[in-house]
Short mmCIF file of C-alpha atoms in Angstrom, two decimals:
data_model
loop_
_atom_site.label_atom_id
_atom_site.label_comp_id
_atom_site.label_asym_id
_atom_site.label_seq_id
_atom_site.Cartn_x
_atom_site.Cartn_y
_atom_site.Cartn_z
CA GLN U 1 -0.03 0.02 0.24
CA GLN U 2 1.21 3.62 -0.90
CA SER U 3 1.82 5.40 2.21
CA ASN U 4 0.39 8.79 2.65
CA GLU U 5 2.77 10.14 4.92
CA GLY U 6 2.98 13.94 4.68
CA THR U 7 0.12 14.51 3.13
CA SER U 8 -1.53 17.60 3.84
CA THR U 9 -5.62 17.71 4.30
CA LYS U 10 -7.28 20.89 4.76
CA MET U 11 -9.70 20.51 7.85
CA SER U 12 -11.51 23.47 9.44
CA VAL U 13 -11.36 24.48 13.23
CA SER U 14 -14.20 25.97 14.55
CA GLY U 15 -17.39 24.34 15.93
CA LEU U 16 -18.81 21.17 14.47
CA GLU U 17 -21.72 22.61 12.49
CA GLY U 18 -20.40 24.19 9.18
CA ARG U 19 -16.87 22.51 9.31
CA GLU U 20 -15.52 21.26 5.92
CA ILE U 21 -16.20 17.60 7.17
CA SER U 22 -17.51 15.93 10.55
CA ILE U 23 -17.50 12.34 11.42
CA ARG U 24 -20.61 11.14 13.06
CA THR U 25 -20.03 8.46 15.65
CA PHE U 26 -23.43 8.74 17.21
CA GLY U 27 -26.18 6.88 15.76
CA SER U 28 -25.10 6.06 12.16
CA LEU U 29 -21.34 6.14 11.75
CA GLU U 30 -21.40 8.64 8.82
CA LEU U 31 -18.72 11.34 7.30
CA HIS U 32 -20.40 14.41 6.26
CA SER U 33 -19.01 17.38 3.80
CA GLN U 34 -20.89 20.48 3.24
CA ASP U 35 -22.46 18.67 0.46
CA ALA U 36 -23.27 15.52 1.10
CA VAL U 37 -23.80 12.54 3.85
CA PHE U 38 -21.73 9.11 3.12
CA GLU U 39 -22.09 6.05 5.28
CA ILE U 40 -19.66 3.89 6.27
CA PRO U 41 -19.93 0.28 4.54
CA SER U 42 -21.35 -2.32 6.24
CA GLY U 43 -19.43 -5.18 7.47
CA THR U 44 -18.85 -5.55 11.25
CA LYS U 45 -15.17 -6.04 10.69
CA LEU U 46 -14.57 -2.87 8.26
CA ARG U 47 -16.80 -0.64 10.91
CA SER U 48 -14.56 -1.98 13.69
CA VAL U 49 -11.50 -0.90 11.94
CA TRP U 50 -13.14 2.42 11.06
CA ALA U 51 -13.66 2.66 14.86
CA ALA U 52 -10.55 2.00 15.75
CA LEU U 53 -9.19 5.01 14.13
CA VAL U 54 -12.23 7.26 15.05
CA ILE U 55 -11.92 6.71 18.74
CA ASP U 56 -8.60 8.10 18.77
CA PRO U 57 -8.53 10.75 15.68
CA GLY U 58 -5.42 12.57 15.06
CA SER U 59 -3.01 9.92 16.34
CA THR U 60 -1.44 7.09 15.04
CA VAL U 61 -3.34 3.89 16.06
CA SER U 62 -0.70 0.67 15.88
CA MET U 63 -1.43 -2.12 13.63
CA GLU U 64 -1.41 -4.61 17.03
CA THR U 65 -4.07 -2.09 18.67
CA VAL U 66 -6.25 -2.13 15.39
CA ALA U 67 -6.05 -5.83 15.06
CA GLU U 68 -6.66 -5.99 18.94
CA ILE U 69 -9.79 -3.85 18.61
CA VAL U 70 -11.00 -6.03 15.83
CA TRP U 71 -10.55 -9.57 17.03
CA GLY U 72 -9.74 -9.46 20.59
CA ALA U 73 -7.73 -12.11 21.96
CA LYS U 74 -8.44 -14.62 19.37
CA GLN U 75 -6.81 -12.81 16.20
CA PRO U 76 -6.49 -14.77 13.12
CA LYS U 77 -3.05 -15.74 11.91
CA ARG U 78 -2.91 -13.18 8.96
CA SER U 79 -4.68 -10.47 11.09
CA ARG U 80 -2.06 -7.99 9.88
CA GLU U 81 -2.65 -8.72 6.13
CA SER U 82 -6.50 -8.70 7.20
CA VAL U 83 -6.02 -5.11 8.43
CA HIS U 84 -4.52 -3.80 5.30
CA VAL U 85 -7.34 -5.25 3.26
CA TYR U 86 -9.95 -3.41 5.60
CA ILE U 87 -7.81 -0.16 5.26
CA SER U 88 -7.49 -0.25 1.79
CA GLN U 89 -11.37 -1.04 1.55
CA LEU U 90 -12.05 2.21 3.44
CA ARG U 91 -9.67 4.33 1.50
CA ALA U 92 -11.55 2.91 -1.63
CA PHE U 93 -14.79 4.04 -0.12
CA LEU U 94 -13.44 7.41 0.67
CA ASP U 95 -12.08 8.06 -2.68
CA SER U 96 -15.70 7.10 -4.25
CA CYS U 97 -17.10 9.87 -1.98
CA GLY U 98 -14.62 12.16 -3.71
CA GLU U 99 -14.57 14.38 -0.55
CA PHE U 100 -11.92 13.06 1.77
CA PRO U 101 -8.78 12.82 -0.08
CA GLY U 102 -5.87 11.36 2.32
CA LEU U 103 -8.17 10.89 5.52
CA ILE U 104 -6.32 7.82 6.22
CA GLU U 105 -2.68 8.09 6.57
CA THR U 106 -0.31 4.92 7.00
CA ARG U 107 2.23 5.82 9.78
CA SER U 108 5.54 3.88 11.13
CA GLY U 109 3.42 0.66 12.39
CA GLY U 110 -0.28 1.79 11.87
CA TYR U 111 -2.36 4.40 10.61
CA ARG U 112 -4.04 7.85 11.46
CA LEU U 113 -7.36 9.44 10.93
CA ALA U 114 -6.18 12.84 9.43
CA VAL U 115 -8.78 15.33 11.13
CA ASP U 116 -8.68 17.78 13.85
CA LYS U 117 -10.26 16.24 16.89
CA LEU U 118 -13.43 18.43 16.85
CA ASP U 119 -14.06 17.36 13.37
CA VAL U 120 -15.26 14.40 15.15
CA ASP U 121 -18.62 14.31 17.08
CA TRP U 122 -17.80 12.62 20.25
CA CYS U 123 -14.65 14.71 20.55
CA ALA U 124 -16.90 17.97 20.28
CA PHE U 125 -19.25 16.55 22.73
CA ASP U 126 -16.36 16.05 25.35
CA ASP U 127 -15.18 19.78 24.34
CA ALA U 128 -18.34 21.05 24.76
CA MET U 129 -19.07 19.46 28.41
CA LYS U 130 -15.34 20.49 29.61
CA THR U 131 -16.22 23.99 28.59
CA ALA U 132 -19.90 23.92 30.13
CA ARG U 133 -19.01 22.82 33.52
CA PRO U 134 -16.52 25.55 34.51
CA LYS U 135 -18.88 28.16 33.34
CA ALA U 136 -21.91 26.84 35.87
CA ARG U 137 -19.34 26.55 38.71
CA ALA U 138 -18.56 30.26 38.08
CA GLY U 139 -22.25 31.11 37.89
CA ASP U 140 -22.60 31.61 34.13
CA LEU U 141 -25.67 29.55 33.90
CA ASP U 142 -26.67 30.70 30.65
CA GLY U 143 -23.38 30.05 29.03
CA ALA U 144 -23.28 26.80 30.51
CA TRP U 145 -26.69 25.96 29.58
CA LYS U 146 -25.93 26.77 26.06
CA ASP U 147 -22.78 24.65 25.89
CA PHE U 148 -24.66 21.62 27.72
CA GLU U 149 -27.34 22.00 25.13
CA SER U 150 -24.57 21.94 21.90
CA ALA U 151 -23.31 19.08 23.34
CA LEU U 152 -26.70 17.23 23.59
CA ALA U 153 -27.53 18.38 20.30
CA LEU U 154 -24.54 15.94 18.84
CA TYR U 155 -26.08 13.09 20.40
CA ARG U 156 -28.05 11.67 17.79
CA GLY U 157 -28.13 8.03 18.82
CA PRO U 158 -26.03 5.31 20.80
CA PHE U 159 -22.17 5.63 20.09
CA LEU U 160 -20.67 3.30 17.71
CA SER U 161 -23.70 1.53 17.35
CA GLY U 162 -23.72 -2.19 16.83
CA LEU U 163 -19.81 -2.39 17.54
CA SER U 164 -19.16 -3.77 20.94
CA ASP U 165 -17.63 -6.84 20.49
CA SER U 166 -14.13 -6.36 21.62
CA PRO U 167 -13.13 -5.29 25.08
CA GLN U 168 -11.90 -2.18 24.07
CA LEU U 169 -14.74 -1.07 21.75
CA GLU U 170 -17.29 -2.00 24.84
CA ALA U 171 -15.13 -0.14 27.10
CA ALA U 172 -15.43 2.75 24.92
CA VAL U 173 -18.86 2.55 24.38
CA ASN U 174 -19.69 2.26 27.99
CA GLU U 175 -17.93 5.23 28.75
CA MET U 176 -19.42 7.48 26.21
CA ASN U 177 -22.76 6.18 27.34
CA GLU U 178 -21.71 7.30 31.03
CA LEU U 179 -20.38 10.80 29.70
CA TYR U 180 -23.72 11.13 28.06
CA LEU U 181 -25.70 10.75 31.01
CA ALA U 182 -23.40 12.91 33.05
CA CYS U 183 -24.19 15.64 30.65
CA LEU U 184 -27.90 15.25 30.96
CA GLU U 185 -27.55 15.49 34.61
CA GLN U 186 -25.12 18.26 34.73
CA ARG U 187 -27.42 20.25 32.30
CA ASN U 188 -30.07 19.41 34.23
CA GLU U 189 -28.46 21.29 37.18
CA VAL U 190 -28.13 24.19 35.52
CA MET U 191 -31.77 24.14 34.45
CA LEU U 192 -32.77 23.91 37.96
CA ALA U 193 -30.76 26.48 39.10
CA ARG U 194 -32.03 28.99 36.17
CA GLY U 195 -35.36 28.04 37.45
CA ASP U 196 -36.30 26.23 34.12
CA VAL U 197 -38.35 23.99 35.64
CA ALA U 198 -41.40 23.22 33.50
CA PRO U 199 -39.68 22.09 30.74
CA LEU U 200 -37.32 19.87 33.02
CA ILE U 201 -39.96 18.33 34.78
CA ARG U 202 -41.47 16.99 31.24
CA GLU U 203 -38.03 15.83 30.46
CA LEU U 204 -37.50 13.92 33.88
CA LEU U 205 -40.44 12.24 33.64
CA LYS U 206 -39.43 10.31 30.83
CA LEU U 207 -35.83 9.95 31.63
CA THR U 208 -36.60 8.38 35.03
CA ARG U 209 -39.13 6.11 33.45
CA GLN U 210 -36.28 4.98 31.06
CA PHE U 211 -33.21 5.01 33.95
CA PRO U 212 -35.61 3.87 36.75
CA VAL U 213 -32.78 3.16 39.06
CA ARG U 214 -30.64 6.46 38.44
CA GLU U 215 -30.75 8.21 41.59
CA THR U 216 -29.41 11.56 40.29
CA MET U 217 -32.38 12.11 38.06
CA HIS U 218 -34.76 11.03 40.61
CA ARG U 219 -33.14 13.58 42.87
CA GLN U 220 -33.72 15.96 40.18
CA LEU U 221 -37.09 15.58 39.58
CA MET U 222 -38.01 15.92 43.21
CA ARG U 223 -36.41 19.15 43.28
CA ALA U 224 -38.12 20.05 40.22
CA LEU U 225 -41.47 19.14 41.42
CA TYR U 226 -40.91 20.60 44.75
CA LEU U 227 -40.17 23.98 43.14
CA SER U 228 -43.12 23.88 40.89
CA GLU U 229 -45.37 23.41 44.23
CA ARG U 230 -46.03 19.96 43.82
CA GLN U 231 -44.87 18.63 47.14
CA ILE U 232 -46.48 15.32 47.25
CA GLU U 233 -45.86 14.62 43.71
CA ALA U 234 -42.14 14.91 44.69
CA LEU U 235 -42.73 12.64 47.62
CA GLU U 236 -44.32 10.22 45.58
CA VAL U 237 -41.06 10.20 43.12
CA TYR U 238 -39.08 9.16 46.24
CA ASN U 239 -41.16 6.62 47.34
CA ARG U 240 -41.32 5.12 43.81
CA LEU U 241 -37.44 4.83 43.75
CA ARG U 242 -37.26 3.62 47.62
CA HIS U 243 -39.47 0.85 46.94
CA THR U 244 -37.61 -0.24 43.60
CA LEU U 245 -34.15 -0.28 45.21
CA GLN U 246 -35.44 -1.89 48.17
CA GLY U 247 -37.26 -4.75 46.15
CA ASP U 248 -34.93 -5.31 43.57
CA TYR U 249 -31.52 -4.68 45.27
CA GLY U 250 -32.24 -4.50 48.56
CA VAL U 251 -30.57 -1.08 49.38
CA GLU U 252 -32.11 2.36 50.19
CA PRO U 253 -31.50 5.41 48.27
CA GLY U 254 -28.48 7.16 48.46
CA ARG U 255 -27.47 10.10 50.93
CA GLN U 256 -28.03 13.00 48.36
CA VAL U 257 -31.55 11.44 47.36
CA ARG U 258 -32.40 11.31 50.99
CA ASN U 259 -31.40 14.43 51.95
CA VAL U 260 -33.35 16.03 49.22
CA HIS U 261 -36.32 14.14 50.63
CA GLN U 262 -35.68 15.52 53.97
CA SER U 263 -35.33 19.20 52.38
CA ILE U 264 -38.66 18.96 51.18
CA LEU U 265 -40.00 17.86 54.38
CA GLU U 266 -38.80 20.60 55.97
CA ARG U 267 -39.61 22.88 53.29
CA ASP U 268 -36.04 23.97 52.72
CA CYS U 269 -36.14 25.80 49.39
CA ASP U 270 -32.62 27.15 49.61
CA ALA U 271 -30.97 23.25 49.84
CA ILE U 272 -33.29 22.32 47.08
CA ARG U 273 -31.99 24.83 44.73
CA GLU U 274 -28.24 24.40 45.46
CA MET U 275 -26.26 23.31 42.41
CA ILE U 276 -25.01 19.82 42.71
CA PHE U 277 -22.35 18.29 40.36
CA VAL U 278 -21.82 14.54 40.62
#
């Protein structure tokens, strides 16, 4: 295979929307240019090779790492040759798109996805979260809310959907799932501090059904309901959570949930409004 070492590919460096290209890992595995959308071809092994590059964009991923991500501990005898074949297929696909010259570079001992990290949606998501949290702690609630919303707008579905066969990909998927839930919960804290309780209640009613033992979301729903003068409903949320945790796991709700429950009983609005980051 011919090396692309030294190839210079022009990429934009501002926000994800409107960039010259963007790479999607949430929902469908896609590449977006300003004019078109291209989905990575089907085939678990081919997509796993793509995933190996896209979870570490801009860095050289060794041949050994790619093979381990694709096959795990049970690698075929000619795994290196197979990786070369899949890389060639990906390059042929990229060439057929006519939009992404030099996107996969050959480097010493491996390959590199030649993009700015912020061209990749999961990296832009992570960056927006890292920007939002200090703003919230500094009291810039509007700025924090906008950054959290920008991050959540990038989430179009599960991370690397259908690709969690290897321990590395499973770990990456689990980490991103947790990051997404943390983003939701931290955005919710900002909304509570801003007093945006009506739209938050609607969303939290859905989220607590979707995640019936996620204590942070239940705690936030209790606070939002109480701040909307729906004290009895807030207490009912606590009782349902406690019943679920006791019945299914034999445990009590955690300290922070119990503290909110006590604050509701004591009608301590200041404690209920206080922003909490987990």
